[in-house]
PDB file of N, CA, C and O and ligand atoms in Angstrom:
ATOM      1  N   MET A 766      -9.263 -26.606 -60.787  1.00  0.00           N
ATOM      2  CA  MET A 766      -9.396 -27.123 -59.425  1.00  0.00           C
ATOM      3  C   MET A 766      -8.257 -26.611 -58.553  1.00  0.00           C
ATOM      4  O   MET A 766      -7.135 -26.504 -58.995  1.00  0.00           O
ATOM      5  N   LYS A 767      -8.600 -26.302 -57.315  1.00  0.00           N
ATOM      6  CA  LYS A 767      -7.596 -25.813 -56.374  1.00  0.00           C
ATOM      7  C   LYS A 767      -7.598 -26.675 -55.128  1.00  0.00           C
ATOM      8  O   LYS A 767      -8.497 -27.485 -54.915  1.00  0.00           O
ATOM      9  N   ARG A 768      -6.591 -26.475 -54.329  1.00  0.00           N
ATOM     10  CA  ARG A 768      -6.500 -27.170 -53.056  1.00  0.00           C
ATOM     11  C   ARG A 768      -6.733 -26.157 -51.945  1.00  0.00           C
ATOM     12  O   ARG A 768      -6.187 -25.070 -51.962  1.00  0.00           O
ATOM     13  N   LYS A 769      -7.540 -26.550 -50.973  1.00  0.00           N
ATOM     14  CA  LYS A 769      -7.901 -25.632 -49.907  1.00  0.00           C
ATOM     15  C   LYS A 769      -7.667 -26.304 -48.554  1.00  0.00           C
ATOM     16  O   LYS A 769      -7.872 -27.513 -48.397  1.00  0.00           O
ATOM     17  N   ILE A 770      -7.241 -25.504 -47.591  1.00  0.00           N
ATOM     18  CA  ILE A 770      -7.104 -25.990 -46.219  1.00  0.00           C
ATOM     19  C   ILE A 770      -7.498 -24.859 -45.277  1.00  0.00           C
ATOM     20  O   ILE A 770      -7.320 -23.684 -45.617  1.00  0.00           O
ATOM     21  N   VAL A 771      -8.061 -25.224 -44.153  1.00  0.00           N
ATOM     22  CA  VAL A 771      -8.440 -24.233 -43.152  1.00  0.00           C
ATOM     23  C   VAL A 771      -7.539 -24.422 -41.934  1.00  0.00           C
ATOM     24  O   VAL A 771      -7.463 -25.504 -41.349  1.00  0.00           O
ATOM     25  N   CYS A 772      -6.834 -23.361 -41.577  1.00  0.00           N
ATOM     26  CA  CYS A 772      -5.983 -23.385 -40.394  1.00  0.00           C
ATOM     27  C   CYS A 772      -6.846 -23.630 -39.148  1.00  0.00           C
ATOM     28  O   CYS A 772      -8.002 -23.226 -39.103  1.00  0.00           O
ATOM     29  N   PRO A 773      -6.303 -24.290 -38.125  1.00  0.00           N
ATOM     30  CA  PRO A 773      -7.061 -24.457 -36.880  1.00  0.00           C
ATOM     31  C   PRO A 773      -7.577 -23.133 -36.310  1.00  0.00           C
ATOM     32  O   PRO A 773      -8.568 -23.130 -35.580  1.00  0.00           O
ATOM     33  N   CYS A 774      -6.957 -22.014 -36.642  1.00  0.00           N
ATOM     34  CA  CYS A 774      -7.436 -20.722 -36.167  1.00  0.00           C
ATOM     35  C   CYS A 774      -8.637 -20.224 -36.960  1.00  0.00           C
ATOM     36  O   CYS A 774      -9.221 -19.201 -36.610  1.00  0.00           O
ATOM     37  N   GLY A 775      -8.988 -20.941 -38.055  1.00  0.00           N
ATOM     38  CA  GLY A 775     -10.146 -20.574 -38.843  1.00  0.00           C
ATOM     39  C   GLY A 775      -9.823 -19.845 -40.131  1.00  0.00           C
ATOM     40  O   GLY A 775     -10.703 -19.550 -40.929  1.00  0.00           O
ATOM     41  N   HIS A 776      -8.540 -19.586 -40.374  1.00  0.00           N
ATOM     42  CA  HIS A 776      -8.112 -18.861 -41.574  1.00  0.00           C
ATOM     43  C   HIS A 776      -8.068 -19.816 -42.770  1.00  0.00           C
ATOM     44  O   HIS A 776      -7.293 -20.773 -42.764  1.00  0.00           O
ATOM     45  N   PRO A 777      -8.900 -19.586 -43.802  1.00  0.00           N
ATOM     46  CA  PRO A 777      -8.878 -20.454 -44.978  1.00  0.00           C
ATOM     47  C   PRO A 777      -7.765 -20.069 -45.936  1.00  0.00           C
ATOM     48  O   PRO A 777      -7.467 -18.884 -46.127  1.00  0.00           O
ATOM     49  N   MET A 778      -7.143 -21.082 -46.548  1.00  0.00           N
ATOM     50  CA  MET A 778      -6.068 -20.830 -47.504  1.00  0.00           C
ATOM     51  C   MET A 778      -6.265 -21.741 -48.696  1.00  0.00           C
ATOM     52  O   MET A 778      -6.674 -22.889 -48.546  1.00  0.00           O
ATOM     53  N   GLN A 779      -5.931 -21.246 -49.907  1.00  0.00           N
ATOM     54  CA  GLN A 779      -6.002 -22.119 -51.067  1.00  0.00           C
ATOM     55  C   GLN A 779      -4.925 -21.779 -52.069  1.00  0.00           C
ATOM     56  O   GLN A 779      -4.387 -20.675 -52.084  1.00  0.00           O
ATOM     57  N   ALA A 780      -4.576 -22.782 -52.896  1.00  0.00           N
ATOM     58  CA  ALA A 780      -3.521 -22.625 -53.891  1.00  0.00           C
ATOM     59  C   ALA A 780      -3.738 -23.647 -54.992  1.00  0.00           C
ATOM     60  O   ALA A 780      -4.600 -24.526 -54.889  1.00  0.00           O
ATOM     61  N   ALA A 781      -2.910 -23.537 -56.046  1.00  0.00           N
ATOM     62  CA  ALA A 781      -3.113 -24.372 -57.230  1.00  0.00           C
ATOM     63  C   ALA A 781      -2.803 -25.844 -56.975  1.00  0.00           C
ATOM     64  O   ALA A 781      -3.409 -26.724 -57.571  1.00  0.00           O
ATOM     65  N   ASP A 782      -1.840 -26.119 -56.126  1.00  0.00           N
ATOM     66  CA  ASP A 782      -1.489 -27.513 -55.828  1.00  0.00           C
ATOM     67  C   ASP A 782      -0.868 -27.579 -54.432  1.00  0.00           C
ATOM     68  O   ASP A 782      -0.716 -26.544 -53.764  1.00  0.00           O
ATOM     69  N   ASP A 783      -0.523 -28.779 -54.005  1.00  0.00           N
ATOM     70  CA  ASP A 783      -0.064 -28.941 -52.624  1.00  0.00           C
ATOM     71  C   ASP A 783       1.236 -28.195 -52.351  1.00  0.00           C
ATOM     72  O   ASP A 783       1.449 -27.683 -51.252  1.00  0.00           O
ATOM     73  N   GLU A 784       2.131 -28.138 -53.346  1.00  0.00           N
ATOM     74  CA  GLU A 784       3.405 -27.450 -53.133  1.00  0.00           C
ATOM     75  C   GLU A 784       3.177 -25.940 -52.955  1.00  0.00           C
ATOM     76  O   GLU A 784       3.804 -25.304 -52.099  1.00  0.00           O
ATOM     77  N   GLU A 785       2.273 -25.388 -53.757  1.00  0.00           N
ATOM     78  CA  GLU A 785       1.925 -23.972 -53.613  1.00  0.00           C
ATOM     79  C   GLU A 785       1.179 -23.731 -52.305  1.00  0.00           C
ATOM     80  O   GLU A 785       1.382 -22.702 -51.643  1.00  0.00           O
ATOM     81  N   LEU A 786       0.324 -24.689 -51.943  1.00  0.00           N
ATOM     82  CA  LEU A 786      -0.421 -24.549 -50.695  1.00  0.00           C
ATOM     83  C   LEU A 786       0.550 -24.574 -49.516  1.00  0.00           C
ATOM     84  O   LEU A 786       0.365 -23.835 -48.543  1.00  0.00           O
ATOM     85  N   TYR A 787       1.577 -25.402 -49.614  1.00  0.00           N
ATOM     86  CA  TYR A 787       2.600 -25.416 -48.560  1.00  0.00           C
ATOM     87  C   TYR A 787       3.173 -24.011 -48.343  1.00  0.00           C
ATOM     88  O   TYR A 787       3.313 -23.559 -47.206  1.00  0.00           O
ATOM     89  N   LYS A 788       3.485 -23.320 -49.437  1.00  0.00           N
ATOM     90  CA  LYS A 788       4.086 -21.982 -49.309  1.00  0.00           C
ATOM     91  C   LYS A 788       3.123 -21.007 -48.626  1.00  0.00           C
ATOM     92  O   LYS A 788       3.538 -20.169 -47.818  1.00  0.00           O
ATOM     93  N   VAL A 789       1.834 -21.124 -48.967  1.00  0.00           N
ATOM     94  CA  VAL A 789       0.832 -20.243 -48.381  1.00  0.00           C
ATOM     95  C   VAL A 789       0.695 -20.530 -46.882  1.00  0.00           C
ATOM     96  O   VAL A 789       0.661 -19.605 -46.057  1.00  0.00           O
ATOM     97  N   VAL A 790       0.647 -21.823 -46.538  1.00  0.00           N
ATOM     98  CA  VAL A 790       0.520 -22.200 -45.127  1.00  0.00           C
ATOM     99  C   VAL A 790       1.777 -21.800 -44.365  1.00  0.00           C
ATOM    100  O   VAL A 790       1.707 -21.274 -43.257  1.00  0.00           O
ATOM    101  N   ARG A 791       2.937 -22.019 -44.976  1.00  0.00           N
ATOM    102  CA  ARG A 791       4.214 -21.645 -44.353  1.00  0.00           C
ATOM    103  C   ARG A 791       4.200 -20.171 -43.962  1.00  0.00           C
ATOM    104  O   ARG A 791       4.577 -19.796 -42.864  1.00  0.00           O
ATOM    105  N   ARG A 792       3.780 -19.327 -44.897  1.00  0.00           N
ATOM    106  CA  ARG A 792       3.769 -17.888 -44.672  1.00  0.00           C
ATOM    107  C   ARG A 792       2.792 -17.542 -43.535  1.00  0.00           C
ATOM    108  O   ARG A 792       3.115 -16.741 -42.654  1.00  0.00           O
ATOM    109  N   HIS A 793       1.611 -18.155 -43.569  1.00  0.00           N
ATOM    110  CA  HIS A 793       0.601 -17.882 -42.537  1.00  0.00           C
ATOM    111  C   HIS A 793       1.090 -18.335 -41.161  1.00  0.00           C
ATOM    112  O   HIS A 793       0.976 -17.603 -40.176  1.00  0.00           O
ATOM    113  N   VAL A 794       1.626 -19.543 -41.094  1.00  0.00           N
ATOM    114  CA  VAL A 794       2.065 -20.091 -39.806  1.00  0.00           C
ATOM    115  C   VAL A 794       3.228 -19.265 -39.252  1.00  0.00           C
ATOM    116  O   VAL A 794       3.258 -18.957 -38.060  1.00  0.00           O
ATOM    117  N   ASP A 795       4.178 -18.890 -40.124  1.00  0.00           N
ATOM    118  CA  ASP A 795       5.324 -18.114 -39.650  1.00  0.00           C
ATOM    119  C   ASP A 795       4.881 -16.755 -39.112  1.00  0.00           C
ATOM    120  O   ASP A 795       5.461 -16.227 -38.163  1.00  0.00           O
ATOM    121  N   GLU A 796       3.837 -16.187 -39.752  1.00  0.00           N
ATOM    122  CA  GLU A 796       3.394 -14.853 -39.339  1.00  0.00           C
ATOM    123  C   GLU A 796       2.514 -14.895 -38.089  1.00  0.00           C
ATOM    124  O   GLU A 796       2.658 -14.063 -37.197  1.00  0.00           O
ATOM    125  N   PHE A 797       1.587 -15.880 -38.049  1.00  0.00           N
ATOM    126  CA  PHE A 797       0.567 -15.872 -37.001  1.00  0.00           C
ATOM    127  C   PHE A 797       0.783 -16.915 -35.908  1.00  0.00           C
ATOM    128  O   PHE A 797       0.240 -16.791 -34.829  1.00  0.00           O
ATOM    129  N   HIS A 798       1.508 -17.971 -36.216  1.00  0.00           N
ATOM    130  CA  HIS A 798       1.697 -19.043 -35.228  1.00  0.00           C
ATOM    131  C   HIS A 798       3.158 -19.482 -35.136  1.00  0.00           C
ATOM    132  O   HIS A 798       3.453 -20.677 -35.179  1.00  0.00           O
ATOM    133  N   PRO A 799       4.084 -18.549 -35.007  1.00  0.00           N
ATOM    134  CA  PRO A 799       5.508 -18.937 -34.991  1.00  0.00           C
ATOM    135  C   PRO A 799       5.830 -19.860 -33.821  1.00  0.00           C
ATOM    136  O   PRO A 799       6.785 -20.653 -33.907  1.00  0.00           O
ATOM    137  N   GLU A 800       5.021 -19.805 -32.743  1.00  0.00           N
ATOM    138  CA  GLU A 800       5.291 -20.643 -31.576  1.00  0.00           C
ATOM    139  C   GLU A 800       5.063 -22.121 -31.865  1.00  0.00           C
ATOM    140  O   GLU A 800       5.510 -22.986 -31.110  1.00  0.00           O
ATOM    141  N   LEU A 801       4.363 -22.440 -32.965  1.00  0.00           N
ATOM    142  CA  LEU A 801       4.096 -23.847 -33.290  1.00  0.00           C
ATOM    143  C   LEU A 801       5.337 -24.551 -33.839  1.00  0.00           C
ATOM    144  O   LEU A 801       5.430 -25.776 -33.794  1.00  0.00           O
ATOM    145  N   ASN A 802       6.279 -23.772 -34.400  1.00  0.00           N
ATOM    146  CA  ASN A 802       7.515 -24.358 -34.923  1.00  0.00           C
ATOM    147  C   ASN A 802       7.267 -25.516 -35.877  1.00  0.00           C
ATOM    148  O   ASN A 802       7.902 -26.555 -35.788  1.00  0.00           O
ATOM    149  N   TYR A 803       6.309 -25.352 -36.792  1.00  0.00           N
ATOM    150  CA  TYR A 803       6.021 -26.411 -37.771  1.00  0.00           C
ATOM    151  C   TYR A 803       7.202 -26.593 -38.714  1.00  0.00           C
ATOM    152  O   TYR A 803       7.738 -25.636 -39.259  1.00  0.00           O
ATOM    153  N   SER A 804       7.588 -27.843 -38.919  1.00  0.00           N
ATOM    154  CA  SER A 804       8.571 -28.160 -39.951  1.00  0.00           C
ATOM    155  C   SER A 804       7.842 -28.297 -41.285  1.00  0.00           C
ATOM    156  O   SER A 804       6.605 -28.341 -41.334  1.00  0.00           O
ATOM    157  N   LYS A 805       8.600 -28.415 -42.370  1.00  0.00           N
ATOM    158  CA  LYS A 805       7.951 -28.643 -43.668  1.00  0.00           C
ATOM    159  C   LYS A 805       7.150 -29.942 -43.623  1.00  0.00           C
ATOM    160  O   LYS A 805       6.035 -30.020 -44.133  1.00  0.00           O
ATOM    161  N   ASP A 806       7.719 -30.997 -43.009  1.00  0.00           N
ATOM    162  CA  ASP A 806       7.004 -32.274 -42.916  1.00  0.00           C
ATOM    163  C   ASP A 806       5.684 -32.130 -42.169  1.00  0.00           C
ATOM    164  O   ASP A 806       4.677 -32.712 -42.560  1.00  0.00           O
ATOM    165  N   ASP A 807       5.686 -31.360 -41.085  1.00  0.00           N
ATOM    166  CA  ASP A 807       4.450 -31.153 -40.324  1.00  0.00           C
ATOM    167  C   ASP A 807       3.367 -30.546 -41.211  1.00  0.00           C
ATOM    168  O   ASP A 807       2.211 -30.980 -41.196  1.00  0.00           O
ATOM    169  N   ILE A 808       3.763 -29.543 -41.970  1.00  0.00           N
ATOM    170  CA  ILE A 808       2.783 -28.851 -42.814  1.00  0.00           C
ATOM    171  C   ILE A 808       2.347 -29.746 -43.966  1.00  0.00           C
ATOM    172  O   ILE A 808       1.159 -29.809 -44.297  1.00  0.00           O
ATOM    173  N   MET A 809       3.297 -30.466 -44.582  1.00  0.00           N
ATOM    174  CA  MET A 809       2.924 -31.363 -45.683  1.00  0.00           C
ATOM    175  C   MET A 809       1.990 -32.468 -45.189  1.00  0.00           C
ATOM    176  O   MET A 809       1.064 -32.876 -45.898  1.00  0.00           O
ATOM    177  N   ASN A 810       2.217 -32.974 -43.979  1.00  0.00           N
ATOM    178  CA  ASN A 810       1.317 -33.980 -43.409  1.00  0.00           C
ATOM    179  C   ASN A 810      -0.078 -33.398 -43.191  1.00  0.00           C
ATOM    180  O   ASN A 810      -1.092 -34.060 -43.456  1.00  0.00           O
ATOM    181  N   MET A 811      -0.113 -32.175 -42.687  1.00  0.00           N
ATOM    182  CA  MET A 811      -1.395 -31.512 -42.466  1.00  0.00           C
ATOM    183  C   MET A 811      -2.136 -31.369 -43.798  1.00  0.00           C
ATOM    184  O   MET A 811      -3.336 -31.647 -43.887  1.00  0.00           O
ATOM    185  N   ILE A 812      -1.419 -30.975 -44.832  1.00  0.00           N
ATOM    186  CA  ILE A 812      -2.036 -30.824 -46.154  1.00  0.00           C
ATOM    187  C   ILE A 812      -2.517 -32.182 -46.666  1.00  0.00           C
ATOM    188  O   ILE A 812      -3.641 -32.304 -47.173  1.00  0.00           O
ATOM    189  N   ALA A 813      -1.694 -33.222 -46.506  1.00  0.00           N
ATOM    190  CA  ALA A 813      -2.071 -34.545 -46.990  1.00  0.00           C
ATOM    191  C   ALA A 813      -3.347 -35.049 -46.319  1.00  0.00           C
ATOM    192  O   ALA A 813      -4.183 -35.709 -46.931  1.00  0.00           O
ATOM    193  N   GLN A 814      -3.503 -34.716 -45.036  1.00  0.00           N
ATOM    194  CA  GLN A 814      -4.650 -35.237 -44.291  1.00  0.00           C
ATOM    195  C   GLN A 814      -5.880 -34.347 -44.420  1.00  0.00           C
ATOM    196  O   GLN A 814      -7.007 -34.842 -44.373  1.00  0.00           O
ATOM    197  N   GLU A 815      -5.695 -33.042 -44.530  1.00  0.00           N
ATOM    198  CA  GLU A 815      -6.830 -32.139 -44.352  1.00  0.00           C
ATOM    199  C   GLU A 815      -7.191 -31.299 -45.575  1.00  0.00           C
ATOM    200  O   GLU A 815      -8.300 -30.751 -45.625  1.00  0.00           O
ATOM    201  N   ALA A 816      -6.283 -31.170 -46.553  1.00  0.00           N
ATOM    202  CA  ALA A 816      -6.608 -30.327 -47.693  1.00  0.00           C
ATOM    203  C   ALA A 816      -7.694 -30.976 -48.540  1.00  0.00           C
ATOM    204  O   ALA A 816      -7.781 -32.202 -48.623  1.00  0.00           O
ATOM    205  N   MET A 817      -8.541 -30.147 -49.124  1.00  0.00           N
ATOM    206  CA  MET A 817      -9.597 -30.652 -50.003  1.00  0.00           C
ATOM    207  C   MET A 817      -9.553 -29.967 -51.345  1.00  0.00           C
ATOM    208  O   MET A 817      -9.018 -28.867 -51.480  1.00  0.00           O
ATOM    209  N   ASP A 818     -10.105 -30.652 -52.354  1.00  0.00           N
ATOM    210  CA  ASP A 818     -10.200 -30.076 -53.701  1.00  0.00           C
ATOM    211  C   ASP A 818     -11.388 -29.122 -53.738  1.00  0.00           C
ATOM    212  O   ASP A 818     -12.474 -29.454 -53.275  1.00  0.00           O
ATOM    213  N   VAL A 819     -11.132 -27.936 -54.295  1.00  0.00           N
ATOM    214  CA  VAL A 819     -12.235 -26.979 -54.432  1.00  0.00           C
ATOM    215  C   VAL A 819     -12.257 -26.421 -55.857  1.00  0.00           C
ATOM    216  O   VAL A 819     -11.289 -26.547 -56.586  1.00  0.00           O
TER     217      VAL A 819
HETATM  218 ZN1   ZN B2183      -3.835 -19.831 -38.431  1.00  0.00          ZN
END
């Protein structure tokens, strides 16, 4: 089982667990949405609310 989340821009991301998913989202956000200035807490909250098991 994996964890999956879809960025508001439509880019799907998945990883083995929430901590790994955080790293994937971090990399995507830093590259494509640096203006959002997401903190780790922001991203972890997003994962807690929106990530699904796949
Ligand atoms: Zn995105």
